[in-house]
Short mmCIF file of C-alpha atoms (C1' of nucleotides) in Angstrom, two decimals:
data_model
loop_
_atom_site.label_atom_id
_atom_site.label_comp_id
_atom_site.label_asym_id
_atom_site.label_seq_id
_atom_site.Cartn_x
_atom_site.Cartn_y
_atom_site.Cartn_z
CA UNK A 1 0.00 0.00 0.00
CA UNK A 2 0.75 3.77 -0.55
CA UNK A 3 3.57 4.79 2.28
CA UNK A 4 5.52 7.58 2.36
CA UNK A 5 8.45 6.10 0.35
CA UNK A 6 5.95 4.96 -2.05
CA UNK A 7 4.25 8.16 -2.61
CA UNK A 8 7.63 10.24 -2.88
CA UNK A 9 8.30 7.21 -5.49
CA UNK A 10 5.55 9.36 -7.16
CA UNK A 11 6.24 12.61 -6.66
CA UNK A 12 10.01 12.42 -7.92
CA UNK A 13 8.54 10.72 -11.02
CA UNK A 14 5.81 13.36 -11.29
CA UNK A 15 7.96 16.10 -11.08
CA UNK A 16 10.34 15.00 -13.83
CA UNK A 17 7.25 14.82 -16.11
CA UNK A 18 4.25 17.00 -15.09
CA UNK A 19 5.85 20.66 -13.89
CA UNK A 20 5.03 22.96 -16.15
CA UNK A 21 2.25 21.18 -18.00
CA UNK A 22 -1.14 22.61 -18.97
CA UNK A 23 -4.89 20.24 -18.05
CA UNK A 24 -6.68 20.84 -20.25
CA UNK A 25 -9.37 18.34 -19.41
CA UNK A 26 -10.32 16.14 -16.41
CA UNK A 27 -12.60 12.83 -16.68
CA UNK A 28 -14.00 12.19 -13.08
CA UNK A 29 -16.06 8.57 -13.53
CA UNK A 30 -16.28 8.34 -9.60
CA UNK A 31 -17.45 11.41 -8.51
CA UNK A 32 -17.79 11.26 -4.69
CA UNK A 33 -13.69 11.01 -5.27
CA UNK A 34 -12.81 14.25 -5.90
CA UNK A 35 -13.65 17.46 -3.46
CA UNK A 36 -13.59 20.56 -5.29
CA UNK A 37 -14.94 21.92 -8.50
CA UNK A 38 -13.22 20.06 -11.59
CA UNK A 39 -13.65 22.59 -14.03
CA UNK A 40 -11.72 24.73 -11.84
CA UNK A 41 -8.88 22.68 -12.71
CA UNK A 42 -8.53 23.79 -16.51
CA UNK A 43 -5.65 26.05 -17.63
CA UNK A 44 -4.54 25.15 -14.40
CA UNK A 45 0.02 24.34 -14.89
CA UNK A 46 1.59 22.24 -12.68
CA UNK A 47 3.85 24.72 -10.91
CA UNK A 48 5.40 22.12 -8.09
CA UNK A 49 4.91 19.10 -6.01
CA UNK A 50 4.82 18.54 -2.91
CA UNK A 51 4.17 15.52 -0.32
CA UNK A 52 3.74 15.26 3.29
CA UNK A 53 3.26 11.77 4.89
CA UNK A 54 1.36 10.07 2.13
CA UNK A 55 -0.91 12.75 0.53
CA UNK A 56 0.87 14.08 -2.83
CA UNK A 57 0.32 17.44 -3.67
CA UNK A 58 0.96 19.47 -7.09
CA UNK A 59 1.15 22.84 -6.68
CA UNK A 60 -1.06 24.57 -9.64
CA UNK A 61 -1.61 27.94 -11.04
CA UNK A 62 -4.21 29.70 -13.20
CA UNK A 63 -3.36 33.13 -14.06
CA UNK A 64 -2.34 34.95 -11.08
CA UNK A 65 -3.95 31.92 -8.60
CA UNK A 66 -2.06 29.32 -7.00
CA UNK A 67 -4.08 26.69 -5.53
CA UNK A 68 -3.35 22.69 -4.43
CA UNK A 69 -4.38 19.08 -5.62
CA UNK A 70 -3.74 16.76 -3.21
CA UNK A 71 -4.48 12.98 -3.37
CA UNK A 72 -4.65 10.23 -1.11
CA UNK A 73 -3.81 6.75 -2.68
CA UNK A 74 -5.59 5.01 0.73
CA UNK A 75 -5.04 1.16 0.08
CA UNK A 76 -5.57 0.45 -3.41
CA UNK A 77 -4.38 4.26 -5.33
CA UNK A 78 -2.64 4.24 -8.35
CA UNK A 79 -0.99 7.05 -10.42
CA UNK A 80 0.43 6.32 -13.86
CA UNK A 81 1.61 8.66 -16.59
CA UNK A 82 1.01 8.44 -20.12
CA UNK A 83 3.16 10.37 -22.21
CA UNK A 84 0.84 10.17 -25.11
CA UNK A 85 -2.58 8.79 -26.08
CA UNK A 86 -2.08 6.13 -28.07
CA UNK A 87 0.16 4.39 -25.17
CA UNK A 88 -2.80 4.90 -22.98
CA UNK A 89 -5.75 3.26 -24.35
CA UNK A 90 -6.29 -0.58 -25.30
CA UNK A 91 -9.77 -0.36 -26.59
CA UNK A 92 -10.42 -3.87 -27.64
CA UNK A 93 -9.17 -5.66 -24.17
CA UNK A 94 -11.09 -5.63 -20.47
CA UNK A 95 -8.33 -4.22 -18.49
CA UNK A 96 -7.87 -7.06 -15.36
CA UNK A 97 -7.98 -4.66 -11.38
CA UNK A 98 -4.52 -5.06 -11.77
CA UNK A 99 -3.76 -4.45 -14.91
CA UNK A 100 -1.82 -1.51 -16.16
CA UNK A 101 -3.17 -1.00 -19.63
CA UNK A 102 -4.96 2.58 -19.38
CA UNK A 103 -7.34 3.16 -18.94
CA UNK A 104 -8.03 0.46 -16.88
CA UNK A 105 -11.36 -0.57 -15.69
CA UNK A 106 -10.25 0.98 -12.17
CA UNK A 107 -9.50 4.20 -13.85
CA UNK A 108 -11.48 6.80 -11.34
CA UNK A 109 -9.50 9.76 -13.07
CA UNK A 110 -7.91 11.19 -16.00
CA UNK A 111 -5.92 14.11 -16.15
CA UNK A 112 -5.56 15.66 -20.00
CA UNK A 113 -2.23 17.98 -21.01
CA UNK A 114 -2.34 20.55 -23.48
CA UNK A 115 0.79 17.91 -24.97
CA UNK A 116 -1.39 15.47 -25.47
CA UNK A 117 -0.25 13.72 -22.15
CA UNK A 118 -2.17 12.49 -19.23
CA UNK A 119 -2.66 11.50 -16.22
CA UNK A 120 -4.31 8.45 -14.30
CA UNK A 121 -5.75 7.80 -11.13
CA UNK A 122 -7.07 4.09 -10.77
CA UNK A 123 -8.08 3.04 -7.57
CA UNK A 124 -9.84 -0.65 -7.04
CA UNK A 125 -11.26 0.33 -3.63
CA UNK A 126 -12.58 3.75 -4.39
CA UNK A 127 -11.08 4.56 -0.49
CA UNK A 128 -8.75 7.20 -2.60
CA UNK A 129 -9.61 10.67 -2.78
CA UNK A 130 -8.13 14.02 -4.53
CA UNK A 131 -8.62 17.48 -3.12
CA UNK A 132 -8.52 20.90 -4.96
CA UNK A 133 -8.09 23.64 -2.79
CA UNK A 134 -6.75 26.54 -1.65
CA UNK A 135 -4.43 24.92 0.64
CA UNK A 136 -2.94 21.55 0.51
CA UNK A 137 -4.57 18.83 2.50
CA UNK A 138 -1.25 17.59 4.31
CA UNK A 139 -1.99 15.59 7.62
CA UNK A 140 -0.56 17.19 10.74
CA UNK A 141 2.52 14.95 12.12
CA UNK A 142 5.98 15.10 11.39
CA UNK A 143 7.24 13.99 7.97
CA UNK A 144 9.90 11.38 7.95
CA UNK A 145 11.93 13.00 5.81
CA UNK A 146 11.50 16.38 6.83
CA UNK A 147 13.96 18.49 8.95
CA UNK A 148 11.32 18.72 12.38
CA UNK A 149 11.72 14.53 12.63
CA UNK A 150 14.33 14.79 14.55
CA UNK A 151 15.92 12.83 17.75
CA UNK A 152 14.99 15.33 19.82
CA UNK A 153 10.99 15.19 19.07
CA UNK A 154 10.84 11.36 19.23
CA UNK A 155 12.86 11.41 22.35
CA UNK A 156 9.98 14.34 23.79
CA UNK A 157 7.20 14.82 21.62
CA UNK A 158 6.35 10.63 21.57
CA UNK A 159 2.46 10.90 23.63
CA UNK A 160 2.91 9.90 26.98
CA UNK A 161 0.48 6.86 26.49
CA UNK A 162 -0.22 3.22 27.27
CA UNK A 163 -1.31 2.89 24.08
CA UNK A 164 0.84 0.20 22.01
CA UNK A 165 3.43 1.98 19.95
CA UNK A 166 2.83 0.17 16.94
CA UNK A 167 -0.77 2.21 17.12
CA UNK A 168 1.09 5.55 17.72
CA UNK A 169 3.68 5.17 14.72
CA UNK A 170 0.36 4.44 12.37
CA UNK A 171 -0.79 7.93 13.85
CA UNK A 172 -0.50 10.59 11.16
CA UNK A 173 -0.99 13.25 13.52
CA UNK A 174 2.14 12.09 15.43
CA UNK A 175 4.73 10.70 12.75
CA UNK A 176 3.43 11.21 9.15
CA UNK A 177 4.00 8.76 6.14
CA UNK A 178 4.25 5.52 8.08
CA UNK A 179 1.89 2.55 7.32
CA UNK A 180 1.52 -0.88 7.95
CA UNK A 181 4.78 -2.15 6.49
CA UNK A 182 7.16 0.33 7.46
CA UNK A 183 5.82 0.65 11.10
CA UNK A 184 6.23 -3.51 11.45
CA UNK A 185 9.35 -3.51 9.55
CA UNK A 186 11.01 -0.42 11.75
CA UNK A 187 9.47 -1.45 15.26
CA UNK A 188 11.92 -4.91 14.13
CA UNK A 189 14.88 -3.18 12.71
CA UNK A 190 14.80 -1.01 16.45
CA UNK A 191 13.98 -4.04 18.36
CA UNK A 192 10.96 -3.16 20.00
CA UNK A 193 7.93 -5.27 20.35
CA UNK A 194 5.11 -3.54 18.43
CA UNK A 195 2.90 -3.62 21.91
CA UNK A 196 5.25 -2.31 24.13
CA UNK A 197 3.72 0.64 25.70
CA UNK A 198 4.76 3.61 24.46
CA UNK A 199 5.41 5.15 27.68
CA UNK A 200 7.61 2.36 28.51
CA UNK A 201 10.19 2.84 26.27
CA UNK A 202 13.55 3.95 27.53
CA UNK A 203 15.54 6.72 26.12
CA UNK A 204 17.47 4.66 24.60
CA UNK A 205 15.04 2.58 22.74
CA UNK A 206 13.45 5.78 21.36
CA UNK A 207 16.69 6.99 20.14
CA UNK A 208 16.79 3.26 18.44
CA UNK A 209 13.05 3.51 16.91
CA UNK A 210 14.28 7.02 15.31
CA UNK A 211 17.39 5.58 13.62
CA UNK A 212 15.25 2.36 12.84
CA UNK A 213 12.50 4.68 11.24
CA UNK A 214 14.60 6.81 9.10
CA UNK A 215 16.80 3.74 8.50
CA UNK A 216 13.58 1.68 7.41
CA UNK A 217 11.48 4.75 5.78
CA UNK A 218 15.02 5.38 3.37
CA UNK A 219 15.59 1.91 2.15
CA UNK A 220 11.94 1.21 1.18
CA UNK A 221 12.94 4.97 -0.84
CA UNK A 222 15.97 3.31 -2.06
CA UNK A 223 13.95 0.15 -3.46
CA UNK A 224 11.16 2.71 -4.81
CA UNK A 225 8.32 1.32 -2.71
CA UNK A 226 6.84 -2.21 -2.47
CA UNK A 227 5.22 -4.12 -5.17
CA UNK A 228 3.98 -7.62 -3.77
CA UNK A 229 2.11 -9.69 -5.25
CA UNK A 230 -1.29 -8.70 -3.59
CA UNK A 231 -0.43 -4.93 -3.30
CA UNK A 232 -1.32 -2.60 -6.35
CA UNK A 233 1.03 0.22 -5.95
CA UNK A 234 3.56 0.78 -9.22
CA UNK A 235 5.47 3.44 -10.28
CA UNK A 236 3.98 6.10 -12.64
CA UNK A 237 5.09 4.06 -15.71
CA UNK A 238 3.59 0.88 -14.20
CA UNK A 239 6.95 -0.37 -13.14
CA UNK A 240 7.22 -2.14 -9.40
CA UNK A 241 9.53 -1.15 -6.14
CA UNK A 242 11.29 -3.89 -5.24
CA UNK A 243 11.18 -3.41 -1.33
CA UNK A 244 9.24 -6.40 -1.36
CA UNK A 245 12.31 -8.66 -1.79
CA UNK A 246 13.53 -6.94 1.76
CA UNK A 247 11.10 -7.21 3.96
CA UNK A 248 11.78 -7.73 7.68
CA UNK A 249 8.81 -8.35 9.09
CA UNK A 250 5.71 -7.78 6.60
CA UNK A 251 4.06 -10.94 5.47
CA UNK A 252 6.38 -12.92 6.96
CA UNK A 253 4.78 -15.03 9.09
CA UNK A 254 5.86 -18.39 9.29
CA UNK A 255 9.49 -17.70 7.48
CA UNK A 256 13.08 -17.44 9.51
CA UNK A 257 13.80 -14.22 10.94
CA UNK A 258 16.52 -13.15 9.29
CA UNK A 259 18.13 -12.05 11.99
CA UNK A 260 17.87 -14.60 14.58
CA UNK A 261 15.89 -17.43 12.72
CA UNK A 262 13.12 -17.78 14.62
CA UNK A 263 9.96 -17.87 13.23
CA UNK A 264 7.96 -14.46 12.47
CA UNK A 265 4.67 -14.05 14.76
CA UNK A 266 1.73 -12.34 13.01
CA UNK A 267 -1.07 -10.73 15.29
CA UNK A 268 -3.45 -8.15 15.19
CA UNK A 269 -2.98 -4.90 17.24
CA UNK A 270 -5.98 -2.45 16.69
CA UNK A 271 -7.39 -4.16 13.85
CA UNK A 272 -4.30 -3.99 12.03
CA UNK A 273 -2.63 -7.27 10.93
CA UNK A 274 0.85 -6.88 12.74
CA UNK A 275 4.28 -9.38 11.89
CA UNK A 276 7.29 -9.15 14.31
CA UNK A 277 9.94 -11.36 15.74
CA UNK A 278 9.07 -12.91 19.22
CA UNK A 279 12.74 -13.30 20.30
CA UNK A 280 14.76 -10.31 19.22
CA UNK A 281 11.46 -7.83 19.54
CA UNK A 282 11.15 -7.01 23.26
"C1'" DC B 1 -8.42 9.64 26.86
"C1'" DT B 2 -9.07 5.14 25.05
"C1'" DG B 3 -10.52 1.52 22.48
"C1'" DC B 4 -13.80 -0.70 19.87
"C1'" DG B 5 -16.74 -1.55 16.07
"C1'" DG B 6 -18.84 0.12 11.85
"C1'" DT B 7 -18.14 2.45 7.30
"C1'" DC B 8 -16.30 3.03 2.70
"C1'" DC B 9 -15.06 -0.95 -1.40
"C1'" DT B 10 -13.56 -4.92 -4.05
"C1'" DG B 11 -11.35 -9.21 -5.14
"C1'" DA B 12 -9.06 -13.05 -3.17
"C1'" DA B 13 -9.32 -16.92 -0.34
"C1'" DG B 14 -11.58 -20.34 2.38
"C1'" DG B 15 -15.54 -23.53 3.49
"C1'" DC B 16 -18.64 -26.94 2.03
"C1'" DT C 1 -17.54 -26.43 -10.08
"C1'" DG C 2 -19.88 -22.83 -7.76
"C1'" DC C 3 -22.07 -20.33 -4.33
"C1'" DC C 4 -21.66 -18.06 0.04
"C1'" DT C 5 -19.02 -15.97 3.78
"C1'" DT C 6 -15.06 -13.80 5.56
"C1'" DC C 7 -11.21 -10.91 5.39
"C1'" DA C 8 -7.82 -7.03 4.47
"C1'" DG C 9 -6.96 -2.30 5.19
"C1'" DG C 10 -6.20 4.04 5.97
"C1'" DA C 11 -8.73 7.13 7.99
"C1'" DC C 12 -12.73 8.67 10.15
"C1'" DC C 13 -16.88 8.60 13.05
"C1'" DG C 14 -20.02 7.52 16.73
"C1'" DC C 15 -20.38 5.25 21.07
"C1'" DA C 16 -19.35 3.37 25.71
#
DNA sequence: CTGCGGTCCTGAAGGC
DNA sequence: TGCCTTCAGGACCGCA
C-alpha cells in the first residue's frame, strides 16, 4: 500500500514529467472522489509538487492563482503517466484490477495535457480521494523525511500513552507517512515489540526507533516502494519497487527471521494485521 | 483519553 | 464447479 516512500516514489517521477504542463481536461467517472470543482482545474500548470506523509500534492496555477491538488492513494491508489494517447488506451481488451493498460477498468481519473499527455488515477477500492483547494490537505505529524523529525521530538514529543506503539507510529498526527509495512518492519529493525507501551520505552530505545524509522522509511525509498504480489502500488510508468524482496517483518509469518531465525509471529494490534519477531522484539 | 466496532469498497481466499 | 461468507486495510466517526 501507498507509504511515504511509495508516494515520494511518485512525486520524484511526477515532477520529472508534469511541472510545467497545462490540463486541459479532467474525466472524473467516480465522482464522490474528488472534493472541489473540476472545471476549476482547466488552464490550471503544474507549478510544483509537494508531499507530506502520504498525501501528494501538485502545486497549480491559473493566471495569477495558485491553488493545491492533493491525493490520497488510501489502500488500493494508483498514479500512472502516459506520455501520449495512443500508449494509454487498449480499446479492444477488459483491463484485469490489476492491470496496467490505461485506462483500466479501475480508472477513477484522467488528467488531459495541453501535450497530449495524461494522467491516471485508478483506484480498485474507491477509499482514494483528490482534493482541490486553496491549501494543501497535508496531515498534521511530522514527515519522515522532513527536517522537524528529529531525535529530539521522538525522544519528547512521543504521547505519553499506554497505548501500544505500533498504534502511535500508524498515527499521522504524530509521525506522518508511516503505514503498515514500514511501522512492522522499523518497530523490528529497532527491536521493539510492536505492543510495548509507548510510555515504557527507555531513552534509549526511542533513540533506536528514530534511527530504525529513518533507517527503514530510506531503504523502502531506495527500493522505490513495495510491489507484492497482492499490493497494487507501481510506479507512474507501471513499473514495481522492489522493497518487497527486503522485507523484515511484513508478510512474513511463518518464514526465519533473518536475523535470529526464529519464526515471524503475526497478530493483530488495533485491527491492524501486525508481523514481528518474538525473540529479538522485546 | 481510550478503544472498539462500523463504514467506505472490491477481489481473493476459504468452506462446504 | 460454484455459491456463500469472511477478510484485508487508511482514515474517520459515533459510542461506551
Amino acid at each position: 500500500m501507498p507509504e511515504l516512500p511509495e508516494v515520494e516514489t511518485i512525486r520524484l517521477f511526477l515532477h520529472q514529467h508534469l511541472i510545467g504542463k497545462e490540463i486541459i481536461k479532467t474525466d472524473i467517472s467516480v465522482p464522490k472522489m474528488f472534493h472541489g470543482v473540476p472545471s476549476e482545474l482547466k488552464n490550471a500548470v503544474v507549478k510544483n509538487t509537494d508531499r507530506k506523509g502520504k498525501v501528494l500534492t501538485f502545486v497549480l496555477q491559473k493566471q495569477s492563482r495558485t491553488s493545491y491538488l492533493s491525493f490520497h492513494l488510501k489502500l488500493s491508489g494508483q498514479i500512472l503517466f502516459a506520455s501520449d494517447h495512443t500508449q494509454a488506451v487498449f480499446p479492444n481488451k477488459i483491463p484485469l484490477a490489476n492491470s496496467h493498460e490505461l485506462p483500466a477498468k479501475t480508472t477513477r481519473m484522467i488528467f488531459h495535457f495541453t501535450d497530449g499527455s495524461l494522467l491516471f488515477f485508478n483506484d480498485l477500492r474507491k477509499f482514494g480521494w483528490a482534493k482541490l483547494s486553496d491549501k494543501p490537505e497535508h496531515p498534521t505529524g511530522v514527515d519522515v523525511l522532513s527536517a522537524d523529525f528529529t531525535e529530539e521530538y521522538i525522544l519528547n514529543k512521543l504521547p505519553d500513552t499506554k497505548r501500544p506503539i505500533k498504534t502511535v507510529l500508524l498515527d499521522q498526527t504524530i509521525i506522518a507517512g508511516v503505514g503498515n509495512i514500514y511501522a512492522n518492519d522499523s518497530l523490528w529493525e529497532a527491536g521493539i515489540h510492536p505492543e510495548r507501551p509507548t510510555n515504557s520505552l527507555s531513552e534509549a530505545e526511542r533513540k533506536c526507533l528514530y534511527l530504525a524509522i529513518k533507517k527503514i522509511i530510506a531503504e523502502g525509498l531506495k527500493y522505490k516502494g513495495s510491489s507484492a504480489k497482492d499490493e497494487l502500488y507501481v510506479l507512474p510508468d507501471s513499473s514495481p519497487g522492489t522493497y518487497q524482496n527486503h522485507f523484515k517483518t511484513y508478510h512474513q509469518h511463518g518464514q526465519k527471521c533473518i536475523r535470529c531465525g526464529s519464526i515471524i509471529q503475526r497478530t493483530k494490534i488495533g485491527g491492524r494485521g501486525t508481523f514481528f519477531c518474538p525473540v529479538c522484539q522485546l
